[in-house]
PDB file of C-alpha atoms in Angstrom:
ATOM      1  CA  CYS A  24      77.314 -61.665 -53.969  1.00  0.00           C
ATOM      2  CA  SER A  25      76.540 -64.365 -56.558  1.00  0.00           C
ATOM      3  CA  SER A  26      74.406 -66.517 -54.264  1.00  0.00           C
ATOM      4  CA  GLY A  27      70.712 -67.092 -54.834  1.00  0.00           C
ATOM      5  CA  PHE A  28      68.058 -68.095 -52.316  1.00  0.00           C
ATOM      6  CA  ILE A  29      64.342 -68.740 -51.978  1.00  0.00           C
ATOM      7  CA  ALA A  30      62.507 -65.974 -50.140  1.00  0.00           C
ATOM      8  CA  ASN A  31      59.022 -65.480 -48.785  1.00  0.00           C
ATOM      9  CA  PRO A  32      57.093 -63.716 -51.607  1.00  0.00           C
ATOM     10  CA  ARG A  33      55.437 -61.501 -48.973  1.00  0.00           C
ATOM     11  CA  ALA A  34      58.706 -60.401 -47.437  1.00  0.00           C
ATOM     12  CA  ARG A  35      59.804 -56.863 -48.233  1.00  0.00           C
ATOM     13  CA  LYS A  36      63.226 -56.934 -46.617  1.00  0.00           C
ATOM     14  CA  LEU A  37      65.442 -59.667 -48.073  1.00  0.00           C
ATOM     15  CA  ILE A  38      68.531 -60.862 -46.170  1.00  0.00           C
ATOM     16  CA  CYS A  39      71.083 -62.959 -48.061  1.00  0.00           C
ATOM     17  CA  PRO A  40      72.049 -65.992 -45.935  1.00  0.00           C
ATOM     18  CA  ASP A  41      75.605 -65.935 -47.322  1.00  0.00           C
ATOM     19  CA  CYS A  42      76.769 -62.301 -47.392  1.00  0.00           C
ATOM     20  CA  LYS A  43      74.053 -60.896 -45.075  1.00  0.00           C
ATOM     21  CA  ASN A  44      73.322 -58.071 -47.513  1.00  0.00           C
ATOM     22  CA  VAL A  45      69.853 -56.549 -47.004  1.00  0.00           C
ATOM     23  CA  THR A  46      67.804 -55.565 -50.070  1.00  0.00           C
ATOM     24  CA  CYS A  47      64.256 -54.317 -50.665  1.00  0.00           C
ATOM     25  CA  ALA A  48      62.298 -56.907 -52.669  1.00  0.00           C
ATOM     26  CA  GLN A  49      59.874 -54.349 -54.133  1.00  0.00           C
ATOM     27  CA  CYS A  50      62.485 -51.883 -55.311  1.00  0.00           C
ATOM     28  CA  ARG A  51      64.404 -54.613 -57.116  1.00  0.00           C
ATOM     29  CA  THR A  52      61.428 -55.758 -59.145  1.00  0.00           C
ATOM     30  CA  SER A  53      59.349 -52.616 -59.666  1.00  0.00           C
ATOM     31  CA  VAL A  54      59.748 -50.887 -63.029  1.00  0.00           C
ATOM     32  CA  SER A  55      57.565 -47.967 -61.979  1.00  0.00           C
ATOM     33  CA  ILE A  56      60.117 -46.550 -59.569  1.00  0.00           C
ATOM     34  CA  ILE A  57      61.568 -43.216 -60.720  1.00  0.00           C
ATOM     35  CA  VAL A  58      64.171 -44.065 -63.410  1.00  0.00           C
ATOM     36  CA  ASN A  59      64.487 -47.428 -61.642  1.00  0.00           C
ATOM     37  CA  LEU A  60      66.733 -45.629 -59.207  1.00  0.00           C
ATOM     38  CA  MET A  61      66.621 -48.303 -56.544  1.00  0.00           C
ATOM     39  CA  LEU A  62      67.427 -51.286 -58.739  1.00  0.00           C
ATOM     40  CA  GLY A  63      70.042 -53.329 -56.923  1.00  0.00           C
ATOM     41  CA  VAL A  64      70.497 -50.794 -54.123  1.00  0.00           C
ATOM     42  CA  THR A  65      70.875 -52.238 -50.663  1.00  0.00           C
ATOM     43  CA  TRP A  66      68.499 -51.476 -47.819  1.00  0.00           C
ATOM     44  CA  GLU A  67      69.046 -48.185 -46.023  1.00  0.00           C
ATOM     45  CA  ALA A  68      67.704 -46.955 -42.709  1.00  0.00           C
ATOM     46  CA  ALA A  69      65.815 -44.154 -44.474  1.00  0.00           C
ATOM     47  CA  HIS A  70      63.663 -46.815 -46.196  1.00  0.00           C
ATOM     48  CA  GLU A  71      62.088 -47.844 -42.877  1.00  0.00           C
ATOM     49  CA  GLY A  72      58.440 -46.873 -42.694  1.00  0.00           C
ATOM     50  CA  ILE A  73      58.124 -45.316 -46.163  1.00  0.00           C
ATOM     51  CA  SER A  74      57.150 -46.648 -49.581  1.00  0.00           C
ATOM     52  CA  CYS A  75      59.673 -47.494 -52.276  1.00  0.00           C
ATOM     53  CA  VAL A  76      58.509 -44.550 -54.397  1.00  0.00           C
ATOM     54  CA  ALA A  77      58.930 -42.111 -51.486  1.00  0.00           C
ATOM     55  CA  PHE A  78      62.341 -43.591 -50.704  1.00  0.00           C
ATOM     56  CA  ALA A  79      63.378 -43.293 -54.364  1.00  0.00           C
ATOM     57  CA  ARG A  80      62.476 -39.603 -54.281  1.00  0.00           C
ATOM     58  CA  TRP A  81      64.418 -39.142 -51.043  1.00  0.00           C
ATOM     59  CA  LYS A  82      67.368 -40.982 -52.560  1.00  0.00           C
ATOM     60  CA  ALA A  83      67.310 -38.773 -55.657  1.00  0.00           C
ATOM     61  CA  ASP A  84      67.174 -35.597 -53.543  1.00  0.00           C
ATOM     62  CA  ASN A  85      70.032 -36.721 -51.284  1.00  0.00           C
ATOM     63  CA  ASP A  86      72.257 -38.675 -53.655  1.00  0.00           C
ATOM     64  CA  ALA A  87      75.707 -37.069 -53.880  1.00  0.00           C
ATOM     65  CA  GLU A  88      76.274 -38.264 -57.447  1.00  0.00           C
ATOM     66  CA  VAL A  89      72.917 -36.895 -58.614  1.00  0.00           C
ATOM     67  CA  ALA A  90      73.667 -33.598 -56.856  1.00  0.00           C
ATOM     68  CA  ALA A  91      77.071 -33.411 -58.538  1.00  0.00           C
ATOM     69  CA  GLN A  92      75.466 -34.033 -61.922  1.00  0.00           C
ATOM     70  CA  GLY A  93      72.966 -31.263 -61.203  1.00  0.00           C
ATOM     71  CA  VAL A  94      75.751 -28.819 -60.334  1.00  0.00           C
ATOM     72  CA  ALA A  95      77.683 -29.788 -63.470  1.00  0.00           C
ATOM     73  CA  LYS A  96      74.565 -29.264 -65.608  1.00  0.00           C
ATOM     74  CA  HIS A  97      73.894 -25.888 -63.989  1.00  0.00           C
ATOM     75  CA  LEU A  98      77.477 -24.705 -64.545  1.00  0.00           C
ATOM     76  CA  ALA A  99      77.379 -25.899 -68.155  1.00  0.00           C
ATOM     77  CA  GLU A 100      74.262 -23.783 -68.734  1.00  0.00           C
ATOM     78  CA  CYS A 101      74.921 -20.778 -66.479  1.00  0.00           C
ATOM     79  CA  GLY A 102      78.609 -20.935 -65.615  1.00  0.00           C
ATOM     80  CA  ILE A 103      81.553 -18.843 -66.779  1.00  0.00           C
ATOM     81  CA  THR A 104      85.228 -19.737 -66.404  1.00  0.00           C
ATOM     82  CA  CYS A 105      88.009 -17.262 -65.739  1.00  0.00           C
ATOM     83  CA  PRO A 106      90.313 -17.340 -68.808  1.00  0.00           C
ATOM     84  CA  LYS A 107      93.364 -16.869 -66.578  1.00  0.00           C
ATOM     85  CA  CYS A 108      92.988 -19.158 -63.537  1.00  0.00           C
ATOM     86  CA  LYS A 109      90.156 -21.367 -64.908  1.00  0.00           C
ATOM     87  CA  PHE A 110      88.011 -20.930 -61.787  1.00  0.00           C
ATOM     88  CA  THR A 111      84.333 -21.485 -62.667  1.00  0.00           C
ATOM     89  CA  TYR A 112      81.461 -19.336 -61.439  1.00  0.00           C
ATOM     90  CA  SER A 113      77.695 -19.602 -61.581  1.00  0.00           C
ATOM     91  CA  LEU A 114      76.701 -16.417 -63.395  1.00  0.00           C
ATOM     92  CA  ALA A 115      73.514 -14.682 -62.279  1.00  0.00           C
ATOM     93  CA  LYS A 116      71.541 -12.981 -65.035  1.00  0.00           C
ATOM     94  CA  GLY A 117      71.466  -9.224 -65.202  1.00  0.00           C
ATOM     95  CA  GLY A 118      74.152  -6.657 -64.516  1.00  0.00           C
ATOM     96  CA  CYS A 119      77.048  -5.479 -66.652  1.00  0.00           C
ATOM     97  CA  MET A 120      79.345  -7.712 -68.676  1.00  0.00           C
ATOM     98  CA  HIS A 121      82.541  -6.566 -66.928  1.00  0.00           C
ATOM     99  CA  PHE A 122      83.471  -9.459 -64.619  1.00  0.00           C
ATOM    100  CA  THR A 123      86.344  -9.527 -62.101  1.00  0.00           C
ATOM    101  CA  CYS A 124      87.570 -12.934 -60.925  1.00  0.00           C
ATOM    102  CA  THR A 125      87.559 -13.093 -57.120  1.00  0.00           C
ATOM    103  CA  GLN A 126      90.435 -15.590 -57.177  1.00  0.00           C
ATOM    104  CA  CYS A 127      93.046 -13.915 -59.409  1.00  0.00           C
ATOM    105  CA  LYS A 128      91.454 -10.453 -59.983  1.00  0.00           C
ATOM    106  CA  PHE A 129      91.557 -10.919 -63.763  1.00  0.00           C
ATOM    107  CA  GLU A 130      89.020  -8.645 -65.502  1.00  0.00           C
ATOM    108  CA  PHE A 131      87.181 -10.053 -68.491  1.00  0.00           C
ATOM    109  CA  CYS A 132      83.928  -9.964 -70.452  1.00  0.00           C
ATOM    110  CA  SER A 133      81.323 -12.421 -69.197  1.00  0.00           C
ATOM    111  CA  GLY A 134      80.046 -12.824 -72.751  1.00  0.00           C
ATOM    112  CA  CYS A 135      83.228 -13.660 -74.664  1.00  0.00           C
ATOM    113  CA  GLY A 136      86.019 -13.936 -72.085  1.00  0.00           C
ATOM    114  CA  GLN A 137      88.161 -11.188 -73.647  1.00  0.00           C
ATOM    115  CA  PRO A 138      90.299  -9.255 -71.122  1.00  0.00           C
ATOM    116  CA  PHE A 139      89.514  -5.692 -70.072  1.00  0.00           C
ATOM    117  CA  ARG A 140      92.458  -3.274 -70.251  1.00  0.00           C
ATOM    118  CA  GLN A 141      92.984   0.428 -69.685  1.00  0.00           C
ATOM    119  CA  GLY A 142      93.502   2.457 -72.866  1.00  0.00           C
ATOM    120  CA  LYS A 143      97.280   2.931 -72.980  1.00  0.00           C
ATOM    121  CA  LYS A 144      97.965  -0.558 -71.630  1.00  0.00           C
ATOM    122  CA  CYS A 145      96.245  -2.117 -74.643  1.00  0.00           C
ATOM    123  CA  THR A 146      98.524  -2.654 -77.645  1.00  0.00           C
ATOM    124  CA  VAL A 147      95.916  -3.556 -80.269  1.00  0.00           C
ATOM    125  CA  GLY A 148      95.948  -0.112 -81.890  1.00  0.00           C
ATOM    126  CA  PRO A 149      96.218   3.672 -81.354  1.00  0.00           C
ATOM    127  CA  TYR A 150      92.432   3.982 -81.094  1.00  0.00           C
ATOM    128  CA  CYS A 151      92.563   2.108 -77.766  1.00  0.00           C
ATOM    129  CA  GLU A 152      94.091   5.113 -75.982  1.00  0.00           C
ATOM    130  CA  ARG A 153      90.779   6.948 -76.311  1.00  0.00           C
ATOM    131  CA  LEU A 154      88.674   4.138 -74.896  1.00  0.00           C
ATOM    132  CA  GLY A 155      89.703   3.917 -71.241  1.00  0.00           C
ATOM    133  CA  LEU A 156      88.838   0.517 -69.773  1.00  0.00           C
ATOM    134  CA  HIS A 157      87.715  -1.692 -72.667  1.00  0.00           C
ATOM    135  CA  ALA A 158      87.773  -5.179 -74.185  1.00  0.00           C
ATOM    136  CA  HIS A 159      88.091  -6.354 -77.773  1.00  0.00           C
ATOM    137  CA  HIS A 160      84.889  -8.346 -78.072  1.00  0.00           C
ATOM    138  CA  PRO A 161      84.363 -10.555 -81.128  1.00  0.00           C
ATOM    139  CA  ARG A 162      81.419  -9.284 -83.145  1.00  0.00           C
ATOM    140  CA  ASN A 163      79.212 -12.211 -82.102  1.00  0.00           C
ATOM    141  CA  CYS A 164      79.554 -11.229 -78.436  1.00  0.00           C
ATOM    142  CA  LEU A 165      76.470 -10.049 -76.565  1.00  0.00           C
ATOM    143  CA  PHE A 166      78.293  -6.703 -76.224  1.00  0.00           C
ATOM    144  CA  TYR A 167      77.535  -5.971 -79.893  1.00  0.00           C
ATOM    145  CA  LEU A 168      74.208  -7.787 -80.166  1.00  0.00           C
ATOM    146  CA  ARG A 169      72.351  -6.855 -76.972  1.00  0.00           C
ATOM    147  CA  ASP A 170      70.894  -3.674 -78.527  1.00  0.00           C
ATOM    148  CA  LYS A 171      69.722  -5.361 -81.722  1.00  0.00           C
ATOM    149  CA  GLU A 172      66.034  -5.943 -82.283  1.00  0.00           C
ATOM    150  CA  PRO A 173      65.057  -9.551 -81.544  1.00  0.00           C
ATOM    151  CA  GLN A 174      63.524  -9.739 -85.026  1.00  0.00           C
ATOM    152  CA  GLN A 175      66.955  -9.029 -86.545  1.00  0.00           C
ATOM    153  CA  LEU A 176      68.482 -11.868 -84.536  1.00  0.00           C
ATOM    154  CA  GLN A 177      65.588 -14.148 -85.474  1.00  0.00           C
ATOM    155  CA  ASN A 178      66.102 -13.377 -89.169  1.00  0.00           C
ATOM    156  CA  LEU A 179      69.800 -14.243 -88.852  1.00  0.00           C
ATOM    157  CA  LEU A 180      68.875 -17.606 -87.321  1.00  0.00           C
ATOM    158  CA  LYS A 181      66.172 -18.243 -89.928  1.00  0.00           C
ATOM    159  CA  GLU A 182      68.584 -17.602 -92.801  1.00  0.00           C
ATOM    160  CA  ALA A 183      70.946 -20.182 -91.295  1.00  0.00           C
ATOM    161  CA  GLY A 184      68.135 -22.699 -90.795  1.00  0.00           C
ATOM    162  CA  VAL A 185      68.437 -22.617 -86.986  1.00  0.00           C
ATOM    163  CA  SER A 186      65.223 -23.135 -85.024  1.00  0.00           C
ATOM    164  CA  PHE A 187      64.328 -21.041 -81.970  1.00  0.00           C
ATOM    165  CA  ASP A 188      61.437 -20.764 -79.531  1.00  0.00           C
ATOM    166  CA  THR A 189      58.741 -18.112 -79.701  1.00  0.00           C
ATOM    167  CA  GLU A 190      56.387 -19.661 -77.144  1.00  0.00           C
ATOM    168  CA  PRO A 191      57.229 -20.637 -73.548  1.00  0.00           C
ATOM    169  CA  GLN A 192      58.061 -24.270 -72.911  1.00  0.00           C
ATOM    170  CA  GLY A 193      54.955 -26.067 -71.731  1.00  0.00           C
ATOM    171  CA  GLY A 194      52.738 -23.509 -73.454  1.00  0.00           C
ATOM    172  CA  SER A 195      52.280 -21.234 -70.451  1.00  0.00           C
ATOM    173  CA  SER A 196      54.085 -18.551 -68.477  1.00  0.00           C
ATOM    174  CA  GLU A 197      53.740 -17.103 -64.996  1.00  0.00           C
ATOM    175  CA  HIS A 198      51.258 -14.295 -64.405  1.00  0.00           C
ATOM    176  CA  GLN A 199      51.243 -11.859 -61.546  1.00  0.00           C
ATOM    177  CA  GLY A 200      47.514 -12.172 -61.188  1.00  0.00           C
ATOM    178  CA  SER A 201      44.244 -12.516 -63.013  1.00  0.00           C
ATOM    179  CA  GLY A 202      44.066 -10.317 -66.093  1.00  0.00           C
ATOM    180  CA  THR A 203      47.683  -9.144 -65.880  1.00  0.00           C
ATOM    181  CA  ARG A 204      50.473  -9.692 -68.391  1.00  0.00           C
ATOM    182  CA  ALA A 205      53.027 -12.448 -67.936  1.00  0.00           C
ATOM    183  CA  LEU A 206      56.243 -11.630 -66.095  1.00  0.00           C
ATOM    184  CA  CYS A 207      59.715 -12.949 -66.899  1.00  0.00           C
ATOM    185  CA  GLN A 208      60.701 -15.708 -64.449  1.00  0.00           C
ATOM    186  CA  VAL A 209      64.466 -15.737 -65.126  1.00  0.00           C
ATOM    187  CA  GLN A 210      66.470 -15.617 -61.892  1.00  0.00           C
ATOM    188  CA  GLU A 211      68.586 -12.476 -61.493  1.00  0.00           C
ATOM    189  CA  GLN A 212      70.889 -11.124 -58.824  1.00  0.00           C
ATOM    190  CA  LYS A 213      69.546  -7.718 -57.864  1.00  0.00           C
ATOM    191  CA  GLU A 214      71.332  -5.012 -55.903  1.00  0.00           C
ATOM    192  CA  LEU A 215      69.044  -3.773 -53.131  1.00  0.00           C
ATOM    193  CA  PRO A 216      69.647  -1.290 -50.263  1.00  0.00           C
ATOM    194  CA  ASP A 217      70.273  -4.211 -47.877  1.00  0.00           C
ATOM    195  CA  GLY A 218      72.593  -6.076 -50.264  1.00  0.00           C
ATOM    196  CA  LEU A 219      72.422  -8.502 -53.180  1.00  0.00           C
ATOM    197  CA  LYS A 220      69.372 -10.724 -53.549  1.00  0.00           C
ATOM    198  CA  ASP A 221      68.417 -13.481 -55.995  1.00  0.00           C
ATOM    199  CA  ASP A 222      64.944 -12.834 -57.380  1.00  0.00           C
ATOM    200  CA  ILE A 223      62.932 -13.277 -60.567  1.00  0.00           C
ATOM    201  CA  CYS A 224      63.427 -10.730 -63.345  1.00  0.00           C
ATOM    202  CA  GLY A 225      59.814  -9.538 -63.178  1.00  0.00           C
ATOM    203  CA  ARG A 226      59.828  -7.606 -66.460  1.00  0.00           C
ATOM    204  CA  VAL A 227      56.795  -7.835 -68.739  1.00  0.00           C
ATOM    205  CA  VAL A 228      56.884 -10.650 -71.319  1.00  0.00           C
ATOM    206  CA  PRO A 229      55.971  -9.515 -74.872  1.00  0.00           C
ATOM    207  CA  ASN A 230      54.075 -11.885 -77.142  1.00  0.00           C
ATOM    208  CA  GLY A 231      56.254 -14.225 -79.179  1.00  0.00           C
ATOM    209  CA  TYR A 232      59.271 -13.989 -76.850  1.00  0.00           C
ATOM    210  CA  ALA A 233      59.104 -17.558 -75.471  1.00  0.00           C
ATOM    211  CA  GLY A 234      57.967 -16.431 -72.024  1.00  0.00           C
ATOM    212  CA  LEU A 235      60.965 -14.101 -71.602  1.00  0.00           C
ATOM    213  CA  CYS A 236      61.358 -10.340 -71.409  1.00  0.00           C
ATOM    214  CA  ARG A 237      63.094  -8.538 -74.272  1.00  0.00           C
ATOM    215  CA  LEU A 238      66.453  -8.516 -72.455  1.00  0.00           C
ATOM    216  CA  HIS A 239      66.543 -12.227 -71.679  1.00  0.00           C
ATOM    217  CA  TYR A 240      65.028 -13.240 -75.020  1.00  0.00           C
ATOM    218  CA  THR A 241      67.847 -11.349 -76.742  1.00  0.00           C
ATOM    219  CA  GLU A 242      70.377 -13.245 -74.597  1.00  0.00           C
ATOM    220  CA  TYR A 243      68.672 -16.514 -75.573  1.00  0.00           C
ATOM    221  CA  LEU A 244      68.891 -15.698 -79.297  1.00  0.00           C
ATOM    222  CA  VAL A 245      72.545 -14.614 -79.003  1.00  0.00           C
ATOM    223  CA  GLU A 246      73.375 -17.932 -77.310  1.00  0.00           C
ATOM    224  CA  LYS A 247      71.801 -19.682 -80.301  1.00  0.00           C
ATOM    225  CA  ILE A 248      73.871 -17.562 -82.696  1.00  0.00           C
ATOM    226  CA  ASN A 249      77.081 -18.380 -80.834  1.00  0.00           C
ATOM    227  CA  THR A 250      76.292 -22.081 -80.515  1.00  0.00           C
ATOM    228  CA  HIS A 251      75.949 -22.325 -84.298  1.00  0.00           C
ATOM    229  CA  ARG A 252      78.921 -19.986 -84.923  1.00  0.00           C
ATOM    230  CA  LEU A 253      76.938 -17.552 -87.060  1.00  0.00           C
ATOM    231  CA  ASP A 254      78.498 -14.283 -88.218  1.00  0.00           C
ATOM    232  CA  PRO A 255      76.161 -11.357 -87.377  1.00  0.00           C
ATOM    233  CA  VAL A 256      78.063  -8.781 -89.447  1.00  0.00           C
ATOM    234  CA  GLY A 257      75.204  -8.674 -91.974  1.00  0.00           C
ATOM    235  CA  ILE A 258      72.817  -7.120 -89.415  1.00  0.00           C
ATOM    236  CA  PHE A 259      75.285  -4.434 -88.271  1.00  0.00           C
ATOM    237  CA  ASP A 260      74.580  -0.816 -89.158  1.00  0.00           C
ATOM    238  CA  GLU A 261      77.282   1.567 -90.370  1.00  0.00           C
ATOM    239  CA  ALA A 262      78.158   2.739 -86.844  1.00  0.00           C
ATOM    240  CA  ASP A 263      78.606  -0.870 -85.657  1.00  0.00           C
ATOM    241  CA  LEU A 264      80.883  -1.644 -88.593  1.00  0.00           C
ATOM    242  CA  ARG A 265      83.048   1.412 -87.921  1.00  0.00           C
ATOM    243  CA  VAL A 266      83.405   0.470 -84.239  1.00  0.00           C
ATOM    244  CA  CYS A 267      84.225  -3.112 -85.175  1.00  0.00           C
ATOM    245  CA  LEU A 268      87.094  -1.960 -87.407  1.00  0.00           C
ATOM    246  CA  ARG A 269      88.455   0.687 -85.035  1.00  0.00           C
ATOM    247  CA  ARG A 270      88.404  -1.561 -81.964  1.00  0.00           C
ATOM    248  CA  ASN A 271      90.506  -4.093 -83.847  1.00  0.00           C
ATOM    249  CA  GLY A 272      93.119  -1.603 -84.970  1.00  0.00           C
ATOM    250  CA  LYS A 273      91.914  -1.284 -88.568  1.00  0.00           C
ATOM    251  CA  THR A 274      91.637   1.978 -90.517  1.00  0.00           C
ATOM    252  CA  VAL A 275      88.083   2.917 -91.449  1.00  0.00           C
ATOM    253  CA  PRO A 276      87.939   4.010 -95.106  1.00  0.00           C
ATOM    254  CA  ILE A 277      86.472   7.439 -95.832  1.00  0.00           C
ATOM    255  CA  ARG A 278      83.108   7.448 -97.548  1.00  0.00           C
ATOM    256  CA  ARG A 279      83.399   9.401-100.798  1.00  0.00           C
ATOM    257  CA  TRP A 280      81.032   8.839-103.705  1.00  0.00           C
ATOM    258  CA  GLU A 281      79.437   5.591-102.500  1.00  0.00           C
ATOM    259  CA  SER A 282      75.790   5.261-101.607  1.00  0.00           C
ATOM    260  CA  GLU A 283      74.966   4.179 -98.061  1.00  0.00           C
ATOM    261  CA  LYS A 284      74.472   0.568 -99.172  1.00  0.00           C
ATOM    262  CA  LEU A 285      77.695   0.438-101.223  1.00  0.00           C
ATOM    263  CA  TYR A 286      79.695   1.921 -98.353  1.00  0.00           C
ATOM    264  CA  LYS A 287      78.201  -0.513 -95.861  1.00  0.00           C
ATOM    265  CA  ASP A 288      78.964  -3.443 -98.198  1.00  0.00           C
ATOM    266  CA  LYS A 289      82.534  -2.136 -98.473  1.00  0.00           C
ATOM    267  CA  LEU A 290      82.943  -2.144 -94.682  1.00  0.00           C
ATOM    268  CA  ILE A 291      81.454  -5.638 -94.394  1.00  0.00           C
ATOM    269  CA  LYS A 292      83.877  -6.918 -97.027  1.00  0.00           C
ATOM    270  CA  LEU A 293      86.840  -5.407 -95.161  1.00  0.00           C
ATOM    271  CA  ILE A 294      85.734  -6.983 -91.891  1.00  0.00           C
ATOM    272  CA  LYS A 295      85.242 -10.421 -93.404  1.00  0.00           C
ATOM    273  CA  GLU A 296      88.622 -10.294 -95.176  1.00  0.00           C
ATOM    274  CA  HIS A 297      90.760  -8.842 -92.385  1.00  0.00           C
ATOM    275  CA  LEU A 298      88.819  -9.845 -89.264  1.00  0.00           C
ATOM    276  CA  PRO A 299      87.504 -13.382 -89.822  1.00  0.00           C
ATOM    277  CA  LEU A 300      85.238 -14.414 -86.981  1.00  0.00           C
ATOM    278  CA  GLU A 301      87.220 -17.571 -86.191  1.00  0.00           C
ATOM    279  CA  ALA A 302      90.380 -15.529 -85.556  1.00  0.00           C
ATOM    280  CA  LEU A 303      88.606 -13.353 -82.988  1.00  0.00           C
ATOM    281  CA  GLU A 304      87.264 -16.119 -80.752  1.00  0.00           C
TER     282      GLU A 304
END
């Protein structure tokens, strides 16, 4: 309420004589409380017998709004949404990129959201009949980039002026024991004899990979590439370029007199002209 009153400066529990609201005097005035979480919050039974700092921590751990924000943040970072029914999932790292929605049974790529279809049911082009179950991934999808060397992906980011990490955050990474190499701490869902289990990746961390294994560092770099909408066609080899054209229903020109570089440049030009990245996303 808007009333004011004079209180005993030693009193911790303040009771308003008008509205009878009970407030903690220390929490209202302390600026050292975690993010000032308790400012203006009324007295709760959980505050009995514990300090304001301890109560603030308890409040943060049990606050529904804070929990909802944490879930939203986690889904924004690790979630995928079904393109058909819009149901959102928390995606565990590891495993294949073929995802089936448990709600509507729609099959799609976890990297780009493109649908998976059986060969003859896909109408993109005649080449699809030979592919069996497949999806038409845009060329910046992890499907195309997961086998690239991290240095290639780094060079693509450098050329675009995009920064990326090479050392773990905080300057350290987890070690299995004294004298052993660091192990990747990314959480994965692993298939074990007794079922699925969430566990750390556990692969060895190479130097300069930001505390991640090669697999997860590649995923990190690809996320950077996609966030900044970079076109990776320049780091594709001839085989990648041919696949990119065929999977999108385009005829691959026959190499005649051209050198390897001229032929590759020819394929890149065709892709950029007829398959602009924006149209594939």
